[in-house]
Amino acid sequence: MTLATKRIPVTEETLEMIKGLGHKGQTYDDLLQEMAKAYRREKFLKMLKERREEGDFIDFDEAFV
């Protein structure tokens, strides 16, 4: 896959935080993709939790009675 080079301006503080999240040999592209996937997963789980707390779901066993 051909990578397009893009610049993303960040503060030194943000850069240091990001550096600390990756592992040796991991590219920033890989790290950002991993972070984006984790964010989407957490957002989805938060939505499910909120819906469960609001009573939008029924018990699995009740669904098949």
mmCIF file of C-alpha atoms in Angstrom:
data_model
loop_
_atom_site.group_PDB
_atom_site.id
_atom_site.type_symbol
_atom_site.label_atom_id
_atom_site.label_comp_id
_atom_site.label_asym_id
_atom_site.label_seq_id
_atom_site.Cartn_x
_atom_site.Cartn_y
_atom_site.Cartn_z
ATOM 1 C CA MET A 1 0.000 0.000 0.000
ATOM 2 C CA THR A 2 1.311 3.443 -0.872
ATOM 3 C CA LEU A 3 1.245 5.850 2.024
ATOM 4 C CA ALA A 4 0.421 9.488 1.493
ATOM 5 C CA THR A 5 2.550 11.727 3.653
ATOM 6 C CA LYS A 6 0.497 14.081 5.798
ATOM 7 C CA ARG A 7 1.558 16.409 8.555
ATOM 8 C CA ILE A 8 -0.452 16.536 11.746
ATOM 9 C CA PRO A 9 0.567 19.450 13.962
ATOM 10 C CA VAL A 10 0.731 18.518 17.640
ATOM 11 C CA THR A 11 2.273 20.082 20.715
ATOM 12 C CA GLU A 12 5.470 18.661 22.207
ATOM 13 C CA GLU A 13 3.397 17.410 25.146
ATOM 14 C CA THR A 14 1.045 15.496 22.842
ATOM 15 C CA LEU A 15 3.954 14.055 20.877
ATOM 16 C CA GLU A 16 5.569 12.767 24.068
ATOM 17 C CA MET A 17 2.274 11.185 25.164
ATOM 18 C CA ILE A 18 1.889 9.470 21.783
ATOM 19 C CA LYS A 19 5.484 8.230 21.781
ATOM 20 C CA GLY A 20 4.846 6.555 25.117
ATOM 21 C CA LEU A 21 1.898 4.580 23.737
ATOM 22 C CA GLY A 22 3.655 2.806 20.906
ATOM 23 C CA HIS A 23 6.070 -0.085 21.000
ATOM 24 C CA LYS A 24 9.488 -0.433 19.411
ATOM 25 C CA GLY A 25 9.249 -0.684 15.642
ATOM 26 C CA GLN A 26 5.623 0.481 15.501
ATOM 27 C CA THR A 27 4.963 3.266 13.007
ATOM 28 C CA TYR A 28 2.908 6.310 13.900
ATOM 29 C CA ASP A 29 0.425 5.184 11.237
ATOM 30 C CA ASP A 30 0.002 1.823 12.971
ATOM 31 C CA LEU A 31 -0.276 3.515 16.361
ATOM 32 C CA LEU A 32 -2.898 6.006 15.162
ATOM 33 C CA GLN A 33 -4.936 3.222 13.555
ATOM 34 C CA GLU A 34 -4.786 1.228 16.787
ATOM 35 C CA MET A 35 -5.844 4.290 18.787
ATOM 36 C CA ALA A 36 -8.741 5.020 16.404
ATOM 37 C CA LYS A 37 -9.996 1.424 16.631
ATOM 38 C CA ALA A 38 -9.781 1.496 20.426
ATOM 39 C CA TYR A 39 -11.665 4.810 20.522
ATOM 40 C CA ARG A 40 -14.461 3.470 18.301
ATOM 41 C CA ARG A 41 -14.695 0.293 20.396
ATOM 42 C CA GLU A 42 -14.917 2.295 23.647
ATOM 43 C CA LYS A 43 -17.518 4.633 22.129
ATOM 44 C CA PHE A 44 -19.625 1.634 21.053
ATOM 45 C CA LEU A 45 -19.361 -0.018 24.477
ATOM 46 C CA LYS A 46 -20.337 3.256 26.158
ATOM 47 C CA MET A 47 -23.428 3.480 23.933
ATOM 48 C CA LEU A 48 -24.392 -0.110 24.808
ATOM 49 C CA LYS A 49 -23.950 0.580 28.526
ATOM 50 C CA GLU A 50 -26.100 3.722 28.322
ATOM 51 C CA ARG A 51 -28.832 1.871 26.447
ATOM 52 C CA ARG A 52 -28.784 -0.958 28.980
ATOM 53 C CA GLU A 53 -29.045 1.531 31.853
ATOM 54 C CA GLU A 54 -31.965 3.264 30.114
ATOM 55 C CA GLY A 55 -33.789 -0.060 29.767
ATOM 56 C CA ASP A 56 -33.626 -0.182 25.976
ATOM 57 C CA PHE A 57 -32.747 -3.882 26.065
ATOM 58 C CA ILE A 58 -34.732 -6.857 27.281
ATOM 59 C CA ASP A 59 -33.321 -9.921 29.016
ATOM 60 C CA PHE A 60 -32.127 -12.548 26.546
ATOM 61 C CA ASP A 61 -34.218 -15.290 28.155
ATOM 62 C CA GLU A 62 -37.359 -13.123 27.984
ATOM 63 C CA ALA A 63 -36.889 -12.651 24.251
ATOM 64 C CA PHE A 64 -37.503 -16.344 23.573
ATOM 65 C CA VAL A 65 -40.371 -17.088 25.977
#
